[in-house]
Short mmCIF file of C-alpha atoms and ligand atoms in Angstrom, two decimals:
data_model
loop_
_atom_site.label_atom_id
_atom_site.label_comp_id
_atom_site.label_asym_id
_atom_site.label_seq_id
_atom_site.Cartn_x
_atom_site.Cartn_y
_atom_site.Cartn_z
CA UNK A 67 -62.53 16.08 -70.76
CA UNK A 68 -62.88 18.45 -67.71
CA UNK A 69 -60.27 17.99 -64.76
CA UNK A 70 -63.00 16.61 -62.26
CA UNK A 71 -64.50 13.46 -63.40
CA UNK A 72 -68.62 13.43 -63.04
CA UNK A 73 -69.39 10.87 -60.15
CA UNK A 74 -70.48 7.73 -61.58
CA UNK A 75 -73.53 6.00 -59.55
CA UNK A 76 -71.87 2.68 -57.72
CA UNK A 77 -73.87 -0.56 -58.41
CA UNK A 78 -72.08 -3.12 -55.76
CA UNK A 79 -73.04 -6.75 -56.09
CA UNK A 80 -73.08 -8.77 -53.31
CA UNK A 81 -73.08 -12.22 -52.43
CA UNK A 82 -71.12 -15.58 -51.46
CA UNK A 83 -69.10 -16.67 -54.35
CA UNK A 84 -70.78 -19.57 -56.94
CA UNK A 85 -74.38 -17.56 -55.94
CA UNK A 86 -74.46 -16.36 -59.44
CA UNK A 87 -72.63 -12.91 -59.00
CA UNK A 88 -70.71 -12.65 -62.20
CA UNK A 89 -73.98 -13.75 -64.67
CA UNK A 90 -75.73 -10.97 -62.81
CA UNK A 91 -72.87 -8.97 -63.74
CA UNK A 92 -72.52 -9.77 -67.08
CA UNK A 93 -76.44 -9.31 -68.08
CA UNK A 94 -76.45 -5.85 -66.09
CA UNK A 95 -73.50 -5.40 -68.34
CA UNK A 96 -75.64 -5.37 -71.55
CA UNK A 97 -77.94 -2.47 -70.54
CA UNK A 98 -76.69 0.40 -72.31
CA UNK A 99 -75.54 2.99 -69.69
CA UNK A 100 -73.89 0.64 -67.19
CA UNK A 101 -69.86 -0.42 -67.50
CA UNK A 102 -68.91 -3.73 -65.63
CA UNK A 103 -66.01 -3.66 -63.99
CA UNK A 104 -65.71 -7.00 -62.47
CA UNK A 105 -64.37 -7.98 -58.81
CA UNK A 106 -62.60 -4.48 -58.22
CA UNK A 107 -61.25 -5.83 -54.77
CA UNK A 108 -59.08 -8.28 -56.52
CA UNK A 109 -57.95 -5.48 -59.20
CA UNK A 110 -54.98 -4.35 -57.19
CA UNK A 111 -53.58 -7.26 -56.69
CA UNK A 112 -54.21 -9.36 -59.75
CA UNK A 113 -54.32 -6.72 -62.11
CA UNK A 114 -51.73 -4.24 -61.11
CA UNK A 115 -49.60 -6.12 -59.64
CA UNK A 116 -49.70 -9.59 -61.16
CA UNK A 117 -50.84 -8.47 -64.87
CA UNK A 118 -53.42 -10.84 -64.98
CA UNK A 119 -55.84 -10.57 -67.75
CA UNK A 120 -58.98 -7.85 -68.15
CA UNK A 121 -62.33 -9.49 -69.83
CA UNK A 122 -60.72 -8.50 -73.02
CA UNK A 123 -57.99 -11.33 -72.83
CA UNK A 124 -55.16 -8.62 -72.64
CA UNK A 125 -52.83 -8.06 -70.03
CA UNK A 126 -54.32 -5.61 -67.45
CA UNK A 127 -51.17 -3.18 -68.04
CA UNK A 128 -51.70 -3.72 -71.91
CA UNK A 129 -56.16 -3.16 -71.56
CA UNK A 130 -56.46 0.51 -73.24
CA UNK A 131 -59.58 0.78 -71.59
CA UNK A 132 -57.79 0.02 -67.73
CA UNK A 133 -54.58 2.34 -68.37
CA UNK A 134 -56.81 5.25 -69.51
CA UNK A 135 -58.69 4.47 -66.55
CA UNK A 136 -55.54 4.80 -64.59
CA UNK A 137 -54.09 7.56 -65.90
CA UNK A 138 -57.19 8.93 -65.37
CA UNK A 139 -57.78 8.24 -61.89
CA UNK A 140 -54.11 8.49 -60.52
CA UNK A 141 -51.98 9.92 -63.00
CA UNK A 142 -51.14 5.82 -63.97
CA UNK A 143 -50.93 2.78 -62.02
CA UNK A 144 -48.10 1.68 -59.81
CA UNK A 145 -47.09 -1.02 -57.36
CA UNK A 146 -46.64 1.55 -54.61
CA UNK A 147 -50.22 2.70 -55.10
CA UNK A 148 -51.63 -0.74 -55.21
CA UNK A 149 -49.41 -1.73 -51.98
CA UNK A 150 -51.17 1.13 -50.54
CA UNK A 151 -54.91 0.20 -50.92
CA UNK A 152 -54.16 -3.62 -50.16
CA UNK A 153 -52.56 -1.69 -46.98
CA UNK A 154 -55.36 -0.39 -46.25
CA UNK A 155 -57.54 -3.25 -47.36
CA UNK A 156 -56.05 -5.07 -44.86
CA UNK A 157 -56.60 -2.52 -41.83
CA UNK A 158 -60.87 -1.47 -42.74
CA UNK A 159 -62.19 -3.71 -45.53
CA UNK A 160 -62.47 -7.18 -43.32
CA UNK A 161 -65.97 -8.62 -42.28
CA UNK A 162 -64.54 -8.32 -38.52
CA UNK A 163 -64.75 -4.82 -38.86
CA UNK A 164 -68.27 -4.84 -40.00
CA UNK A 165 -70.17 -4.25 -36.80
CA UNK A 166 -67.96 -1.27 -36.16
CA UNK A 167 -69.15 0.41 -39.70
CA UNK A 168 -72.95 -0.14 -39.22
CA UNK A 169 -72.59 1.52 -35.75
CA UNK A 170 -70.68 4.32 -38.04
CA UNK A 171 -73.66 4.31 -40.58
CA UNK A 172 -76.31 4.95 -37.52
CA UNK A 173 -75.09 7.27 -35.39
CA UNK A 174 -71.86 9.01 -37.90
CA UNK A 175 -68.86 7.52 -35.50
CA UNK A 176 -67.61 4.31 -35.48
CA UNK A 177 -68.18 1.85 -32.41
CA UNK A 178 -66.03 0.07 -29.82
CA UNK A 179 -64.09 -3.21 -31.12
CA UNK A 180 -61.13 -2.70 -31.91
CA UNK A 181 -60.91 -0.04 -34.59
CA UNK A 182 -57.44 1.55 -35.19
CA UNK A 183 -57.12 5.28 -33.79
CA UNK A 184 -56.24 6.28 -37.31
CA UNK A 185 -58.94 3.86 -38.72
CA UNK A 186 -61.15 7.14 -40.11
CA UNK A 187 -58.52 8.38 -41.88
CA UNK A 188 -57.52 5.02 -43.32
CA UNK A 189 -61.47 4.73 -44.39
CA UNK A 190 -61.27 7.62 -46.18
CA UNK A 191 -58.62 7.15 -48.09
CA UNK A 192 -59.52 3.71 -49.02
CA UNK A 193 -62.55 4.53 -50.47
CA UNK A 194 -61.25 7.74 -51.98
CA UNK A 195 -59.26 5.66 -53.79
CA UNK A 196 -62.13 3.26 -54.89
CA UNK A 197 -64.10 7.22 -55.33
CA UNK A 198 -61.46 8.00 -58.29
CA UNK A 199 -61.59 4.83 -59.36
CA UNK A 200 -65.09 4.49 -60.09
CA UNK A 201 -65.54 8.05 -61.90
CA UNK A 202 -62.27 7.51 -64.29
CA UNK A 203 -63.85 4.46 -65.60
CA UNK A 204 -67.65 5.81 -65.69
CA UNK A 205 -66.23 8.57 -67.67
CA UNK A 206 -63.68 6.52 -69.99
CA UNK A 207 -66.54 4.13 -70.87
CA UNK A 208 -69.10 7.12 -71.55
CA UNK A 209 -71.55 5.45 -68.58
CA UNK A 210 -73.10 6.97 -65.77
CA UNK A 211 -73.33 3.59 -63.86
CA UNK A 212 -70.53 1.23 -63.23
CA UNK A 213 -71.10 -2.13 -61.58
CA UNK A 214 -68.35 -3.19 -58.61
CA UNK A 215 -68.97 -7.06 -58.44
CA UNK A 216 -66.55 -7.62 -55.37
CA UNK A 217 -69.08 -9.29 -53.57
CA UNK A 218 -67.56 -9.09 -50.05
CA UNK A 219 -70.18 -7.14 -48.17
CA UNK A 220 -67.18 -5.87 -45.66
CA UNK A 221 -66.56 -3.30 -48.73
CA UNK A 222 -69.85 -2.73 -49.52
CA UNK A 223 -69.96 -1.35 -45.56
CA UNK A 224 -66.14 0.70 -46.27
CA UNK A 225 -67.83 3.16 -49.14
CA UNK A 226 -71.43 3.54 -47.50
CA UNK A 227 -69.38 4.49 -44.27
CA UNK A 228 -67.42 6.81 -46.15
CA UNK A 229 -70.38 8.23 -47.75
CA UNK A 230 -69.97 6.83 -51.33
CA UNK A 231 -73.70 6.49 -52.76
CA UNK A 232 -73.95 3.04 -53.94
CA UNK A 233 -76.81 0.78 -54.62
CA UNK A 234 -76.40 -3.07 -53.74
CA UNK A 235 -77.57 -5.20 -55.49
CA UNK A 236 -77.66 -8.81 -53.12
CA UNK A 237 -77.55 -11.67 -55.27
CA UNK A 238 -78.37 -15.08 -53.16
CA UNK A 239 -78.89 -18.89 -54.15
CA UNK A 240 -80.43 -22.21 -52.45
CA UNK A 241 -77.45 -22.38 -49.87
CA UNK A 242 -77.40 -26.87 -50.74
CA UNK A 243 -76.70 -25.10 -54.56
CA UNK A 244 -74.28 -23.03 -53.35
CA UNK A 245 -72.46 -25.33 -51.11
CA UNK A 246 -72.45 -28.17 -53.82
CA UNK A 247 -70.66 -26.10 -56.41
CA UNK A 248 -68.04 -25.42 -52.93
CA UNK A 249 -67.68 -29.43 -52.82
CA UNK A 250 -66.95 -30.23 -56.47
CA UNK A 251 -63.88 -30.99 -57.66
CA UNK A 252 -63.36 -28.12 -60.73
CA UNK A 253 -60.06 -27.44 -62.54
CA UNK A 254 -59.53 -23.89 -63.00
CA UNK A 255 -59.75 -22.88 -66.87
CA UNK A 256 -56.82 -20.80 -66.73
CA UNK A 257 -54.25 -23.38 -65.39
CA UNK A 258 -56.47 -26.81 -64.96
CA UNK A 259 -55.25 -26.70 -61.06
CA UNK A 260 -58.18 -27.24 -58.79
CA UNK A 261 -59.99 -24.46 -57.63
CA UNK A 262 -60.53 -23.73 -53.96
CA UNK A 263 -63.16 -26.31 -51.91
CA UNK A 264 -65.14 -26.22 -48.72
CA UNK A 265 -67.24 -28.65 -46.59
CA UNK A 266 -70.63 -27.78 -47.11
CA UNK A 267 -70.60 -26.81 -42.91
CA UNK A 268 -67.73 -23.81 -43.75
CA UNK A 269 -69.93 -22.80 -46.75
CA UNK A 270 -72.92 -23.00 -44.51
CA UNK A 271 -71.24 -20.35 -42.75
CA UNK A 272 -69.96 -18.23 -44.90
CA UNK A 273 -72.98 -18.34 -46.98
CA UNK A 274 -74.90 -16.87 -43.50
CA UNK A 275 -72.31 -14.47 -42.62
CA UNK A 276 -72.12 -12.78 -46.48
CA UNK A 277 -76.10 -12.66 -46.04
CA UNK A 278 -76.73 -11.50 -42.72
CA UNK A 279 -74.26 -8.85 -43.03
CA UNK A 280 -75.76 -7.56 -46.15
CA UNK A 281 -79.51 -7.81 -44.66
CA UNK A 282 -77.49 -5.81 -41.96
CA UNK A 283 -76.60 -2.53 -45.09
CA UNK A 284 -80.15 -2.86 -45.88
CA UNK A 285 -81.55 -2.11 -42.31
CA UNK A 286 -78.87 0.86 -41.89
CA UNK A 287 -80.33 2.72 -44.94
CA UNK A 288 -77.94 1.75 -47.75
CA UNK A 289 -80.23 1.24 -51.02
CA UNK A 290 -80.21 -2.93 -51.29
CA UNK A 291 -81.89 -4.94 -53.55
CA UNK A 292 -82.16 -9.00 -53.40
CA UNK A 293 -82.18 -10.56 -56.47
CA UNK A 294 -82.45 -14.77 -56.36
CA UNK A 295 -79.73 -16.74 -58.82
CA UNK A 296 -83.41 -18.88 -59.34
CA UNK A 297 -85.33 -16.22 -60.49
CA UNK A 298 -82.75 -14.70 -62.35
CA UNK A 299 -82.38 -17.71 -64.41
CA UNK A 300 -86.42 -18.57 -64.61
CA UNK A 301 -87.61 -15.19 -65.49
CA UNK A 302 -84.47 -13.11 -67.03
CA UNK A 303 -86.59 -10.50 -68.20
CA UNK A 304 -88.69 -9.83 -65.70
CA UNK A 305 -86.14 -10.07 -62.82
CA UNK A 306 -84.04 -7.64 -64.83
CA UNK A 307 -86.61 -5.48 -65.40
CA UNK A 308 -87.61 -4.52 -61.58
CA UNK A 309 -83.52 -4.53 -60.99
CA UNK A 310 -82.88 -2.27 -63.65
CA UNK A 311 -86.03 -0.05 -62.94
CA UNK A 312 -84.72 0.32 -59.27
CA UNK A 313 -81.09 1.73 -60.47
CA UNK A 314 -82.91 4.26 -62.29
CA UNK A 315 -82.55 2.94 -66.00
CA UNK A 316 -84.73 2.41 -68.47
CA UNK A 317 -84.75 -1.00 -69.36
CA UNK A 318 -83.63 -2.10 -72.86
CA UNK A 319 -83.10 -5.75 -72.48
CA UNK A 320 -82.57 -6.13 -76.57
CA UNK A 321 -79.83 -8.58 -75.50
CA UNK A 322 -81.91 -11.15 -74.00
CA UNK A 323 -83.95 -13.33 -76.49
CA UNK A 324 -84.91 -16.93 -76.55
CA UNK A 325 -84.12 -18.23 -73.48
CA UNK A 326 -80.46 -16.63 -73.61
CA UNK A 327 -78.80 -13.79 -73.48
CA UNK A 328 -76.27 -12.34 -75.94
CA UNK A 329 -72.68 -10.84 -74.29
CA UNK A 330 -70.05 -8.61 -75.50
CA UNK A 331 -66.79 -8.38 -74.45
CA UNK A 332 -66.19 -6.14 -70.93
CA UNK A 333 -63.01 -4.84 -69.39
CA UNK A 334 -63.79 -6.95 -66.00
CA UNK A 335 -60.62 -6.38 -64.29
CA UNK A 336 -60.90 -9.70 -62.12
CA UNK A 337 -63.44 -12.26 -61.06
CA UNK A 338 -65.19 -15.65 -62.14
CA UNK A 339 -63.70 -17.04 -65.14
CA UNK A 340 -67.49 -16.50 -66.93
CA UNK A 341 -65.61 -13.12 -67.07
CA UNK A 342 -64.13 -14.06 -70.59
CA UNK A 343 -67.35 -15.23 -72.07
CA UNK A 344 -68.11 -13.64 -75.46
CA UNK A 345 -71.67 -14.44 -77.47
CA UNK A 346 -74.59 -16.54 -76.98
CA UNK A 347 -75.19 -18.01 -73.38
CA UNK A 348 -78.11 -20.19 -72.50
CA UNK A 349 -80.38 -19.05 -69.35
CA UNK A 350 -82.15 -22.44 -67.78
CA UNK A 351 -82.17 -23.22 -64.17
CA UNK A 352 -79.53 -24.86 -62.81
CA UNK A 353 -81.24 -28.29 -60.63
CA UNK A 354 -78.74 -30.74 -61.08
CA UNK A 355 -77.29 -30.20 -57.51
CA UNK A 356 -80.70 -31.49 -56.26
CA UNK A 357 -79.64 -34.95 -57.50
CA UNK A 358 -75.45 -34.92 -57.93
CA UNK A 359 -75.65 -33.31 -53.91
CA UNK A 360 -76.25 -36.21 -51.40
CA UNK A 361 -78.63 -36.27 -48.76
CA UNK A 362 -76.92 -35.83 -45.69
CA UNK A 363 -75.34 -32.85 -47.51
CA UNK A 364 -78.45 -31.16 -48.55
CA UNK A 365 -79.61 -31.68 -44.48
CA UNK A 366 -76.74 -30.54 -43.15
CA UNK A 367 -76.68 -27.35 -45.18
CA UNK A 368 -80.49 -26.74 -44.49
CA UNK A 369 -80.21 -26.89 -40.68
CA UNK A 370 -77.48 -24.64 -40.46
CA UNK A 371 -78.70 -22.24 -42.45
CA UNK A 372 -82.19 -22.04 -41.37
CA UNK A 373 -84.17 -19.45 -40.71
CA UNK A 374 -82.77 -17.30 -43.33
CA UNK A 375 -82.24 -20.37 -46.17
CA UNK A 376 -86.37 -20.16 -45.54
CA UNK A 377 -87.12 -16.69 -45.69
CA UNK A 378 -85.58 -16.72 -49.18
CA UNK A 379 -88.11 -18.74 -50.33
CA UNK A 380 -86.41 -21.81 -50.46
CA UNK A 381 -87.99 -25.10 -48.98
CA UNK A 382 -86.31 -28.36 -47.53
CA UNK A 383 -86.12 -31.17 -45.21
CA UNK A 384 -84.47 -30.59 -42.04
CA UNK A 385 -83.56 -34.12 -41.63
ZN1 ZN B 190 -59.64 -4.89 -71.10
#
């Protein structure tokens, strides 16, 4: 093992949560070549700090594949180095901040609103941090790709403004699918507590602001790539294919057959529960929100989120 890690190639996926992130994920997963990672934005946090568990049902401080990763990266993790990035989480990775990085990705300084004097430093070191973080686990998994499924565009901005080459890929669903799965009551697995809802007017938002922004990388140069959750789950194969094509892989897809797709066990540090899942997983499109959803719902969700809901390719009734 040489002292300077080879750079792995960044895949980000990005998206508003329930829009089918962590399948897309898990399938890019399979190809041989790529090493999931899962939600690294939640990794300091939940898996430094609170020990929660990897993919592979260990503790993240007991994963063999996360402490070489570690040790790799930063001579070994520690709370003061995870206190640090969530530090500086806080001060560049927020969505607020996002019109300041585009106007940094443009024109190579960062704009007016409210950006901290030390804020290119802070940049910089933030993704540095995500930099060493990457590379350890491309080269502890033996992959020259590793996937970064945090979703949040806001980071997706943070590494292209610091000049990390990474390749989103923007994963978006029906925004009345999306906001349904917000409005249902679901117990977490873990725990059985709920899990987090929203009115289908906050996810209208939120589902907007995640897409616009990342429409926003695409038209500053970073290398985007929309994927729908609908075609991903009506054509597999063929929607893998281009996606995998694009990265630069060739595309063995032995693990999809029969309408499903067959998953092994990855180290994804944090994320969706669909994290854990280990063997045989049906893929068939997901309608039932068409029906369980009501009306006024659906509407609702449609008129906010018009134009874009429509350029997407997805058709409804404005009232
Ligand atoms: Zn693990």
């Amino acid at each position: 093992m040489s002292d300077s890690p080879v750079p792995a190639r960044v895949v980000f996926v990005g998206g508003l949560g329930r829009s089918g992130t962590t399948l897309l994920e898990r399938l890019l997963g399979e190809v041989p070549g790529v090493v999931p990672l899962g939600e690294v934005v939640h990794l300091w946090a939940r898996g430094v700090l609170a020990d929660e568990a990897c993919g592979c049902r260990e503790p993240f401080g007991s994963c063999p594949f996360w402490r070489k990763v570690g040790e790799r990266a930063f001579g070994g993790w520690s709370e003061g180095l995870a206190h640090r990035v969530l530090a500086l989480r806080h001060r560049v990775d927020r969505t607020r901040r996002i019109p300041v990085l585009a106007q940094f990705l443009t024109e190579g300084r960062p704009g007016d609103g409210g950006w901290p004097s030390s804020g290119m430093a802070e940049l910089s070191e933030y993704a540095a941090a995500h930099r060493r973080l990457y590379d350890a686990a491309g080269e502890v998994a033996g992959c020259p790709i590793v996937i970064d499924s945090s979703k949040h565009a806001s980071l997706a901005f943070c590494l292209a403004a610091a000049g990390v080459d990474v390749h989103v890929v923007h994963v978006v669903r029906d925004p009345r699918a999306v906001a349904h799965s917000w409005h249902r009551r679901v117990a977490r697995p873990e725990d059985g507590r709920p899990m987090t809802r929203w009115s289908p007017a906050r996810t209208s938002l939120h589902w907007l602001a995640q897409n616009l922004s990342l429409e926003l990388l695409a038209r500053r140069g970073v290398s985007v790539t929309r994927i729908r959750y609908e075609d991903l789950l009506g054509a597999p194969a063929d929607t893998l294919r281009r996606l995998v094509a694009r990265i630069g892989l060739r595309p063995r897809l032995d693990f999809l057959a029969d309408g499903g797709a067959e998953l092994s066990m990855a180290h994804t540090a944090s994320g969706n529960p669909m994290r854990f899942t280990v063997g045989r997983i049906g893929l068939t499109p997901d309608e039932g929100w068409r029906t369980a959803a009501s009306g006024r719902h659906q509407r609702l969700v449609a008129a906010l989120t018009w134009p874009l809901m429509h350029k997407y390719g997805y058709r409804g009734r404005l009232a």
